[in-house]
Short mmCIF file of C-alpha atoms in Angstrom, two decimals:
data_model
loop_
_atom_site.label_atom_id
_atom_site.label_comp_id
_atom_site.label_asym_id
_atom_site.label_seq_id
_atom_site.Cartn_x
_atom_site.Cartn_y
_atom_site.Cartn_z
CA MET A 204 -0.23 35.20 11.93
CA LYS A 205 -3.47 35.41 10.00
CA LYS A 206 -3.95 33.17 6.94
CA GLU A 207 -5.60 35.10 4.17
CA PRO A 208 -7.17 33.53 1.06
CA PHE A 209 -5.54 34.54 -2.25
CA VAL A 210 -9.02 35.19 -3.63
CA THR A 211 -11.46 37.87 -2.46
CA TYR A 212 -15.05 37.26 -1.36
CA GLU A 213 -16.22 39.57 -4.19
CA LYS A 214 -14.23 37.54 -6.78
CA LEU A 215 -15.67 34.27 -5.43
CA GLN A 216 -19.16 35.69 -5.78
CA GLU A 217 -18.39 36.25 -9.48
CA ILE A 218 -16.91 32.78 -9.94
CA ILE A 219 -19.84 30.86 -8.43
CA LYS A 220 -22.24 32.45 -10.87
CA GLU A 221 -20.58 30.32 -13.56
CA TYR A 222 -19.02 27.48 -11.60
CA PRO A 223 -21.03 25.71 -8.81
CA THR A 224 -19.31 24.67 -5.58
CA PRO A 225 -17.36 22.72 -4.69
CA PHE A 226 -14.26 23.37 -6.78
CA HIS A 227 -10.50 23.64 -6.41
CA LEU A 228 -9.09 27.06 -7.29
CA TYR A 229 -5.45 27.73 -8.07
CA ASP A 230 -3.45 31.03 -7.99
CA GLU A 231 -1.36 31.55 -11.15
CA LYS A 232 0.46 34.57 -9.66
CA GLY A 233 1.55 32.70 -6.56
CA ILE A 234 2.74 29.61 -8.47
CA ARG A 235 4.81 31.76 -10.87
CA GLU A 236 6.42 33.81 -8.12
CA ASN A 237 7.31 30.69 -6.12
CA ALA A 238 8.80 28.88 -9.19
CA LYS A 239 10.88 31.91 -9.93
CA ALA A 240 12.15 32.13 -6.32
CA LEU A 241 13.19 28.45 -6.36
CA GLN A 242 15.21 28.87 -9.57
CA GLU A 243 16.91 31.96 -8.18
CA ALA A 244 17.76 30.20 -4.93
CA PHE A 245 19.64 27.39 -6.71
CA SER A 246 20.98 29.42 -9.64
CA TRP A 247 24.50 28.99 -8.25
CA ASN A 248 24.39 25.36 -9.35
CA GLN A 249 24.82 25.19 -13.14
CA GLY A 250 22.88 21.95 -13.64
CA PHE A 251 20.06 22.59 -11.22
CA ARG A 252 16.62 21.35 -12.18
CA GLU A 253 13.33 21.06 -10.32
CA TYR A 254 11.37 17.93 -11.18
CA PHE A 255 7.79 18.82 -10.09
CA ALA A 256 6.26 15.85 -8.31
CA VAL A 257 3.31 15.13 -10.58
CA LYS A 258 1.55 13.11 -7.88
CA ALA A 259 1.01 16.34 -5.93
CA ASN A 260 -1.08 17.90 -8.73
CA PRO A 261 -1.36 16.18 -12.08
CA ASN A 262 -3.03 19.02 -13.96
CA PRO A 263 -1.27 19.78 -17.26
CA PHE A 264 -2.21 23.50 -17.15
CA LEU A 265 -0.26 23.92 -13.90
CA ILE A 266 2.63 21.79 -15.03
CA ARG A 267 2.88 23.84 -18.17
CA ILE A 268 3.32 26.98 -16.08
CA LEU A 269 6.11 25.36 -14.14
CA LYS A 270 7.68 24.21 -17.36
CA GLU A 271 8.17 27.88 -18.30
CA TYR A 272 10.53 28.17 -15.33
CA GLY A 273 12.67 25.17 -16.40
CA CYS A 274 10.84 22.55 -14.32
CA GLY A 275 10.70 18.95 -15.38
CA CYS A 276 8.48 16.23 -13.95
CA ASP A 277 9.00 13.59 -11.32
CA CYS A 278 6.67 10.69 -12.21
CA SER A 279 5.68 7.64 -10.27
CA SER A 280 3.39 5.77 -12.65
CA LEU A 281 2.68 4.99 -16.29
CA THR A 282 -0.08 7.69 -16.64
CA GLU A 283 2.18 10.32 -15.01
CA LEU A 284 4.88 9.46 -17.53
CA MET A 285 2.35 9.68 -20.33
CA LEU A 286 1.22 13.14 -19.06
CA ALA A 287 4.80 14.46 -18.92
CA ASN A 288 5.45 13.13 -22.44
CA ALA A 289 2.28 14.73 -23.79
CA LEU A 290 3.57 18.07 -22.43
CA HIS A 291 6.60 17.67 -24.75
CA LEU A 292 9.10 17.29 -21.97
CA GLU A 293 12.30 15.79 -23.27
CA GLY A 294 13.68 12.58 -21.82
CA PRO A 295 16.16 14.03 -19.32
CA GLU A 296 13.49 16.43 -18.08
CA ILE A 297 11.52 13.44 -16.77
CA MET A 298 12.50 11.49 -13.66
CA PHE A 299 10.77 8.17 -12.99
CA SER A 300 10.76 7.42 -9.26
CA SER A 301 8.57 4.47 -8.51
CA ASN A 302 8.38 1.43 -6.29
CA ALA A 303 7.07 -2.14 -6.83
CA THR A 304 7.26 -1.14 -10.45
CA PRO A 305 5.68 -3.21 -13.24
CA ALA A 306 7.97 -4.14 -16.10
CA GLN A 307 5.88 -2.29 -18.69
CA GLU A 308 6.29 0.96 -16.79
CA TYR A 309 10.05 0.67 -16.87
CA GLN A 310 9.80 -0.12 -20.55
CA TYR A 311 7.73 2.99 -21.26
CA ALA A 312 10.08 5.18 -19.18
CA ASP A 313 13.02 3.89 -21.15
CA GLN A 314 11.19 4.39 -24.41
CA ILE A 315 10.70 8.12 -23.79
CA GLY A 316 14.17 8.54 -22.39
CA ALA A 317 13.22 9.30 -18.75
CA VAL A 318 15.85 8.98 -16.05
CA ILE A 319 15.03 5.89 -14.04
CA ASN A 320 15.48 6.19 -10.32
CA LEU A 321 15.70 2.62 -8.85
CA ASP A 322 14.01 2.02 -5.55
CA ASP A 323 15.46 -1.40 -4.71
CA PHE A 324 18.59 -3.44 -5.26
CA THR A 325 16.60 -6.31 -6.75
CA HIS A 326 15.18 -3.98 -9.37
CA ILE A 327 18.61 -4.00 -11.13
CA ASP A 328 18.14 -7.50 -12.51
CA PHE A 329 14.36 -6.88 -12.98
CA LEU A 330 15.10 -3.75 -15.01
CA GLU A 331 17.69 -5.51 -17.15
CA LYS A 332 15.24 -8.32 -17.95
CA ALA A 333 12.42 -5.84 -18.71
CA LEU A 334 14.50 -3.66 -21.02
CA GLY A 335 17.19 -6.08 -22.28
CA HIS A 336 19.76 -3.64 -21.10
CA ILE A 337 20.66 -1.11 -18.35
CA PRO A 338 20.41 2.54 -19.28
CA GLU A 339 23.70 4.43 -19.43
CA THR A 340 22.30 7.05 -16.96
CA ILE A 341 20.73 5.58 -13.86
CA SER A 342 19.83 6.75 -10.30
CA CYS A 343 19.49 4.86 -7.04
CA ARG A 344 17.35 5.86 -4.06
CA PHE A 345 19.10 5.78 -0.67
CA ASN A 346 17.51 5.03 2.63
CA PRO A 347 19.87 5.22 5.67
CA GLY A 348 17.40 3.60 8.03
CA GLY A 349 16.93 4.62 11.65
CA VAL A 350 15.41 7.96 12.40
CA PHE A 351 16.28 11.26 10.71
CA LYS A 352 17.17 14.10 13.10
CA ILE A 353 18.00 17.73 12.89
CA SER A 354 19.87 18.68 16.06
CA ASN A 355 17.90 16.74 18.70
CA SER A 356 14.58 16.86 16.88
CA ILE A 357 13.28 13.74 15.15
CA MET A 358 11.95 14.69 11.73
CA ASP A 359 10.84 11.34 10.41
CA ASN A 360 11.52 7.57 10.51
CA PRO A 361 13.10 6.44 7.23
CA GLY A 362 13.87 3.05 8.80
CA ASP A 363 10.16 2.32 8.78
CA ALA A 364 9.70 3.44 5.14
CA LYS A 365 9.40 0.96 2.26
CA TYR A 366 11.62 2.95 -0.01
CA GLY A 367 15.25 2.84 -1.09
CA PHE A 368 18.57 0.96 -0.92
CA THR A 369 20.48 0.42 2.34
CA ARG A 370 23.94 1.98 2.56
CA GLU A 371 25.64 -1.34 1.75
CA GLN A 372 23.32 -1.93 -1.18
CA MET A 373 24.17 1.45 -2.63
CA PHE A 374 27.82 0.48 -2.99
CA ASP A 375 26.98 -3.06 -4.30
CA GLY A 376 24.33 -1.60 -6.56
CA PHE A 377 26.65 0.89 -8.19
CA ARG A 378 29.25 -1.79 -8.83
CA LEU A 379 26.70 -4.15 -10.33
CA LEU A 380 25.14 -1.38 -12.50
CA MET A 381 28.61 -0.46 -13.82
CA GLU A 382 29.23 -4.14 -14.70
CA LYS A 383 25.94 -4.09 -16.64
CA GLY A 384 26.79 -0.98 -18.63
CA ALA A 385 25.71 2.02 -16.59
CA LYS A 386 28.09 4.97 -17.07
CA LYS A 387 26.43 8.00 -15.40
CA PHE A 388 24.95 7.92 -11.92
CA GLY A 389 22.60 9.81 -9.62
CA ILE A 390 21.74 9.60 -5.98
CA HIS A 391 18.34 10.25 -4.52
CA ALA A 392 16.82 10.35 -1.00
CA PHE A 393 13.64 11.43 0.74
CA LEU A 394 14.06 11.30 4.49
CA ALA A 395 11.36 13.52 5.91
CA SER A 396 7.96 14.82 4.83
CA ASN A 397 6.56 18.38 5.05
CA THR A 398 9.38 19.91 7.10
CA VAL A 399 8.88 23.50 8.11
CA THR A 400 12.49 24.34 8.81
CA ASN A 401 15.18 25.86 6.64
CA ALA A 402 17.64 23.33 8.06
CA TYR A 403 16.18 20.17 6.38
CA TYR A 404 17.62 20.49 2.93
CA PRO A 405 21.19 21.41 4.05
CA THR A 406 21.13 18.56 6.53
CA LEU A 407 19.92 16.05 3.89
CA ALA A 408 22.40 17.53 1.43
CA LYS A 409 25.36 16.90 3.71
CA THR A 410 24.29 13.25 4.13
CA LEU A 411 23.99 12.72 0.34
CA PHE A 412 27.13 14.69 -0.55
CA GLU A 413 29.28 12.66 1.84
CA LEU A 414 27.77 9.41 0.50
CA ALA A 415 28.50 10.58 -3.03
CA VAL A 416 32.15 11.22 -2.28
CA GLU A 417 32.51 7.74 -0.71
CA LEU A 418 30.68 6.10 -3.68
CA LYS A 419 32.97 7.78 -6.16
CA GLU A 420 36.12 6.94 -4.19
CA GLN A 421 35.17 3.27 -3.61
CA THR A 422 33.45 2.36 -6.88
CA GLY A 423 34.84 4.88 -9.35
CA ALA A 424 31.32 5.78 -10.43
CA ASP A 425 30.76 8.92 -12.44
CA ILE A 426 28.22 10.72 -10.29
CA ARG A 427 26.48 13.39 -12.42
CA PHE A 428 23.61 14.48 -10.12
CA ILE A 429 22.29 14.36 -6.59
CA ASN A 430 18.52 14.56 -6.14
CA LEU A 431 17.45 16.13 -2.84
CA SER A 432 13.89 15.12 -3.66
CA GLY A 433 10.99 16.71 -1.72
CA GLY A 434 10.26 17.25 1.92
CA ILE A 435 10.26 21.06 2.04
CA GLY A 436 6.93 21.77 3.56
CA ILE A 437 4.38 24.56 3.83
CA PRO A 438 2.79 26.29 6.84
CA TYR A 439 -0.64 24.71 7.05
CA ARG A 440 -1.25 26.35 10.40
CA PRO A 441 -1.41 30.11 10.97
CA ASP A 442 1.26 30.03 13.69
CA GLN A 443 3.86 28.36 11.47
CA GLU A 444 6.58 30.35 9.74
CA PRO A 445 7.05 29.48 6.09
CA ASN A 446 10.32 28.12 4.75
CA ASP A 447 12.61 30.66 3.07
CA ILE A 448 13.78 29.00 -0.14
CA ARG A 449 16.63 31.43 -0.60
CA VAL A 450 17.98 30.68 2.85
CA ILE A 451 17.58 27.01 2.06
CA GLY A 452 19.43 27.36 -1.28
CA GLU A 453 22.31 29.20 0.46
CA GLY A 454 22.49 26.53 3.13
CA VAL A 455 22.86 23.82 0.53
CA ARG A 456 25.49 25.86 -1.37
CA LYS A 457 27.70 26.07 1.75
CA VAL A 458 27.56 22.28 2.28
CA TYR A 459 28.21 21.75 -1.43
CA GLU A 460 31.37 23.82 -1.20
CA GLU A 461 32.43 22.16 2.01
CA VAL A 462 32.00 18.57 0.86
CA LEU A 463 31.77 18.12 -2.90
CA VAL A 464 34.08 20.83 -4.18
CA PRO A 465 37.24 19.63 -2.25
CA ALA A 466 36.50 16.14 -3.53
CA GLY A 467 36.71 17.29 -7.12
CA MET A 468 32.95 17.03 -7.58
CA GLY A 469 32.15 20.71 -8.08
CA ASP A 470 30.35 19.92 -11.36
CA VAL A 471 27.65 17.67 -9.88
CA ALA A 472 24.14 18.87 -10.71
CA LEU A 473 21.53 19.25 -7.99
CA TYR A 474 17.91 18.23 -8.55
CA THR A 475 14.81 18.74 -6.49
CA GLU A 476 11.42 17.13 -6.81
CA LEU A 477 9.13 19.40 -4.89
CA GLY A 478 5.39 19.09 -5.01
CA ARG A 479 3.73 20.48 -1.92
CA PHE A 480 6.14 23.44 -1.86
CA MET A 481 5.50 24.31 -5.47
CA THR A 482 1.71 24.38 -5.51
CA GLY A 483 0.30 23.59 -2.06
CA PRO A 484 -0.32 27.12 -0.75
CA TYR A 485 -1.56 28.29 -4.17
CA GLY A 486 -4.73 26.16 -4.19
CA CYS A 487 -7.87 26.16 -2.12
CA LEU A 488 -11.10 24.15 -1.95
CA VAL A 489 -14.14 26.36 -2.21
CA THR A 490 -17.27 24.81 -0.64
CA ARG A 491 -20.61 25.97 0.60
CA ALA A 492 -22.31 25.31 3.97
CA ILE A 493 -25.53 23.50 3.10
CA HIS A 494 -26.61 22.13 6.51
CA GLN A 495 -26.34 22.74 10.22
CA LYS A 496 -26.78 19.97 12.75
CA HIS A 497 -27.29 20.49 16.51
CA THR A 498 -26.84 17.21 18.46
CA HIS A 499 -24.06 16.22 20.83
CA LYS A 500 -21.90 18.69 18.86
CA GLU A 501 -22.37 21.52 16.47
CA TYR A 502 -21.84 20.43 12.83
CA ILE A 503 -21.58 22.36 9.60
CA GLY A 504 -22.30 20.14 6.55
CA CYS A 505 -20.63 21.14 3.28
CA ASP A 506 -21.24 20.26 -0.38
CA ALA A 507 -17.60 19.12 -0.48
CA CYS A 508 -16.36 15.92 1.25
CA ALA A 509 -13.26 13.79 1.59
CA VAL A 510 -13.55 12.92 -2.06
CA ASN A 511 -12.47 16.48 -2.74
CA LEU A 512 -9.84 16.67 0.00
CA MET A 513 -8.80 13.44 1.66
CA ARG A 514 -5.93 14.60 3.91
CA PRO A 515 -7.95 15.48 6.98
CA ALA A 516 -9.84 12.24 6.91
CA MET A 517 -6.73 10.11 6.12
CA TYR A 518 -4.11 11.80 8.27
CA GLY A 519 -6.03 14.04 10.63
CA ALA A 520 -4.21 16.81 8.76
CA TYR A 521 -4.94 20.45 9.60
CA HIS A 522 -6.28 22.76 6.85
CA HIS A 523 -7.14 26.26 7.76
CA ILE A 524 -10.72 27.40 7.00
CA THR A 525 -11.91 30.90 6.22
CA VAL A 526 -15.60 31.75 6.32
CA MET A 527 -15.72 34.26 3.42
CA GLY A 528 -17.32 37.58 4.10
CA LYS A 529 -16.78 37.18 7.81
CA ASP A 530 -13.06 37.92 8.00
CA ASN A 531 -13.38 40.34 10.89
CA ALA A 532 -15.98 38.35 12.87
CA VAL A 533 -15.05 36.83 16.20
CA CYS A 534 -14.26 33.07 16.10
CA ASP A 535 -16.55 32.21 19.00
CA HIS A 536 -18.37 29.15 17.59
CA LYS A 537 -16.98 25.61 17.84
CA TYR A 538 -17.85 23.30 14.91
CA ASP A 539 -17.07 20.03 13.26
CA VAL A 540 -16.96 20.85 9.55
CA THR A 541 -18.08 17.77 7.66
CA GLY A 542 -18.80 16.31 4.28
CA SER A 543 -21.57 13.87 3.32
CA LEU A 544 -19.72 10.53 3.09
CA CYS A 545 -20.96 7.58 5.17
CA GLU A 546 -17.78 7.66 7.20
CA ASN A 547 -17.32 9.46 10.49
CA ASN A 548 -13.80 10.59 9.55
CA ASP A 549 -15.23 12.67 6.73
CA LYS A 550 -14.44 15.91 8.52
CA PHE A 551 -12.40 18.89 7.38
CA ALA A 552 -12.09 20.19 10.88
CA ILE A 553 -12.92 18.95 14.43
CA ASP A 554 -13.76 21.38 17.23
CA ARG A 555 -12.66 24.28 15.03
CA MET A 556 -13.28 27.76 16.37
CA LEU A 557 -14.93 29.81 13.59
CA PRO A 558 -17.26 32.78 13.20
CA ARG A 559 -20.94 31.81 13.22
CA VAL A 560 -21.46 29.84 10.00
CA ASP A 561 -24.88 30.20 8.32
CA VAL A 562 -26.33 27.92 5.64
CA GLY A 563 -25.25 29.36 2.27
CA ASP A 564 -21.94 30.70 3.59
CA LEU A 565 -18.84 30.08 1.35
CA LEU A 566 -15.91 28.38 3.06
CA VAL A 567 -12.36 28.46 1.70
CA ILE A 568 -10.29 25.51 2.80
CA HIS A 569 -6.58 26.59 2.44
CA ASP A 570 -3.54 24.90 1.05
CA THR A 571 -5.10 22.27 -1.18
CA GLY A 572 -2.88 22.97 -4.20
CA ALA A 573 -0.94 19.74 -3.61
CA HIS A 574 -2.31 16.38 -2.58
CA GLY A 575 -5.82 17.80 -2.74
CA TYR A 576 -7.61 16.98 -5.99
CA SER A 577 -4.97 14.38 -6.84
CA MET A 578 -5.87 12.18 -3.87
CA GLY A 579 -9.62 12.17 -4.73
CA TYR A 580 -11.64 9.12 -5.23
CA ASN A 581 -15.23 7.97 -5.84
CA TYR A 582 -16.38 6.37 -2.65
CA ASN A 583 -20.16 6.56 -2.10
CA GLY A 584 -20.40 7.26 -5.83
CA LYS A 585 -19.29 10.82 -5.19
CA LEU A 586 -17.98 12.74 -8.18
CA LYS A 587 -14.74 14.76 -8.27
CA SER A 588 -15.08 18.47 -8.56
CA ALA A 589 -13.84 21.00 -11.10
CA GLU A 590 -10.48 22.71 -11.02
CA LEU A 591 -10.22 26.42 -11.84
CA LEU A 592 -7.22 28.69 -12.44
CA LEU A 593 -7.28 32.29 -11.22
CA ARG A 594 -5.15 34.02 -13.77
CA GLU A 595 -2.82 36.97 -13.02
CA ASP A 596 -5.18 39.36 -14.84
CA GLY A 597 -8.15 38.29 -12.65
CA SER A 598 -9.81 36.05 -15.22
CA VAL A 599 -10.73 32.51 -14.39
CA ASP A 600 -10.16 29.44 -16.61
CA LEU A 601 -11.73 25.97 -16.24
CA ILE A 602 -8.73 23.67 -16.28
CA ARG A 603 -10.59 20.42 -15.42
CA ARG A 604 -14.36 20.01 -15.58
CA ALA A 605 -16.31 18.31 -12.78
CA GLU A 606 -17.03 14.67 -13.17
CA THR A 607 -20.49 13.59 -14.25
CA PRO A 608 -22.43 10.32 -13.64
CA LYS A 609 -21.44 9.35 -17.14
CA ASP A 610 -17.79 9.48 -16.07
CA TYR A 611 -18.54 7.34 -13.05
CA PHE A 612 -20.20 4.60 -15.10
CA ALA A 613 -17.79 4.85 -18.07
CA THR A 614 -15.68 1.85 -17.20
CA LEU A 615 -18.71 -0.41 -16.87
CA ASP A 616 -19.02 -0.70 -20.61
CA CYS A 617 -19.27 -4.45 -20.21
CA PHE A 618 -22.64 -4.10 -18.46
CA ASP A 619 -25.82 -3.15 -20.25
CA PHE A 620 -27.42 -0.24 -18.41
CA GLU A 621 -30.81 -0.12 -20.08
CA ASN A 622 -31.95 2.87 -18.00
CA LEU A 623 -28.66 4.73 -17.59
CA HIS A 624 -30.01 7.59 -19.66
CA SER A 625 -32.49 8.38 -16.92
CA ILE A 626 -29.81 8.93 -14.24
#
């Protein structure tokens, strides 16, 4: 299957007249259609809500689009909570899922009415000391340990993850929270990342639904919601089939009716906190080839680097690359596509077969709409790029300007740069 950019070569030629490369570009039409499909897939559950994982893409313009489709925010830090609050999301529309959490972050979450999702049993006492009370509505994150399988395929290794309560701690935690004043409960779990299978959510749902029934029976807790979290992935590679969110929603519905409804829990709300699935395919990094190098290998040097997209350097993650204007050319050249950082892992692709790339060619690096810009940093003094939004009517809006040297030096206000003006 061929991966096509959501933007045409002709449109990019227009855009770069105003905005220099590199930049992240997002597709409003794709984001809207996907958000609508998710809501339709889970419309059978009266309390359903998607809490967009802000860490995936903390741009308020994109979050505001998702808000139009009923999405809330899943936050993992103080600044993410502040962003959600600034977007006028009401308390229950914000989920705070963090770990090794400072007291002041719990305090702010409680102040704005966010639902707190506890990561650890010891955080119960820590939270009570920080707030002076336990919120009436509280959630706990479950980690069953071991490996997580679908049929005979190992999907991930939650037993090696730092997150969540053990099974025994969930029961003890619910009892302790009830003693301390909690009245309404939620359950949360994230057991596998970036799954490209329609079976993941229904399998996870069955695990959580059965746990919820046992928790209710053994502790008497009033369980109001079950958060299936994230994990629904996207097809980064051309040969991968995308998940079908409507098939996934139907699979979860069947398990819901098999497990929860007979237990008298047919009013439990379902939550998701998708990030990658919501925005990943609807963003791309646009960069220009500015150098060629012919040594032991063939290299293409770009004006973007791992500062703009960290995943390939950090994980060896695959991101498809399209050489714009050469869609029909034969991919008969093997390249390492690199950035300019003083690190050898600063490569967007290794031994990638592409059409011949010439200096000046525009390259579109696909699927950067989640964990792209948000994972950026300033190593080597590199500056983060702009973010642009391709509107449904074909217009383009700047939704975050590129950083400048002034931004880079802004936090050094305790140092007197006599000649900073000359930089």
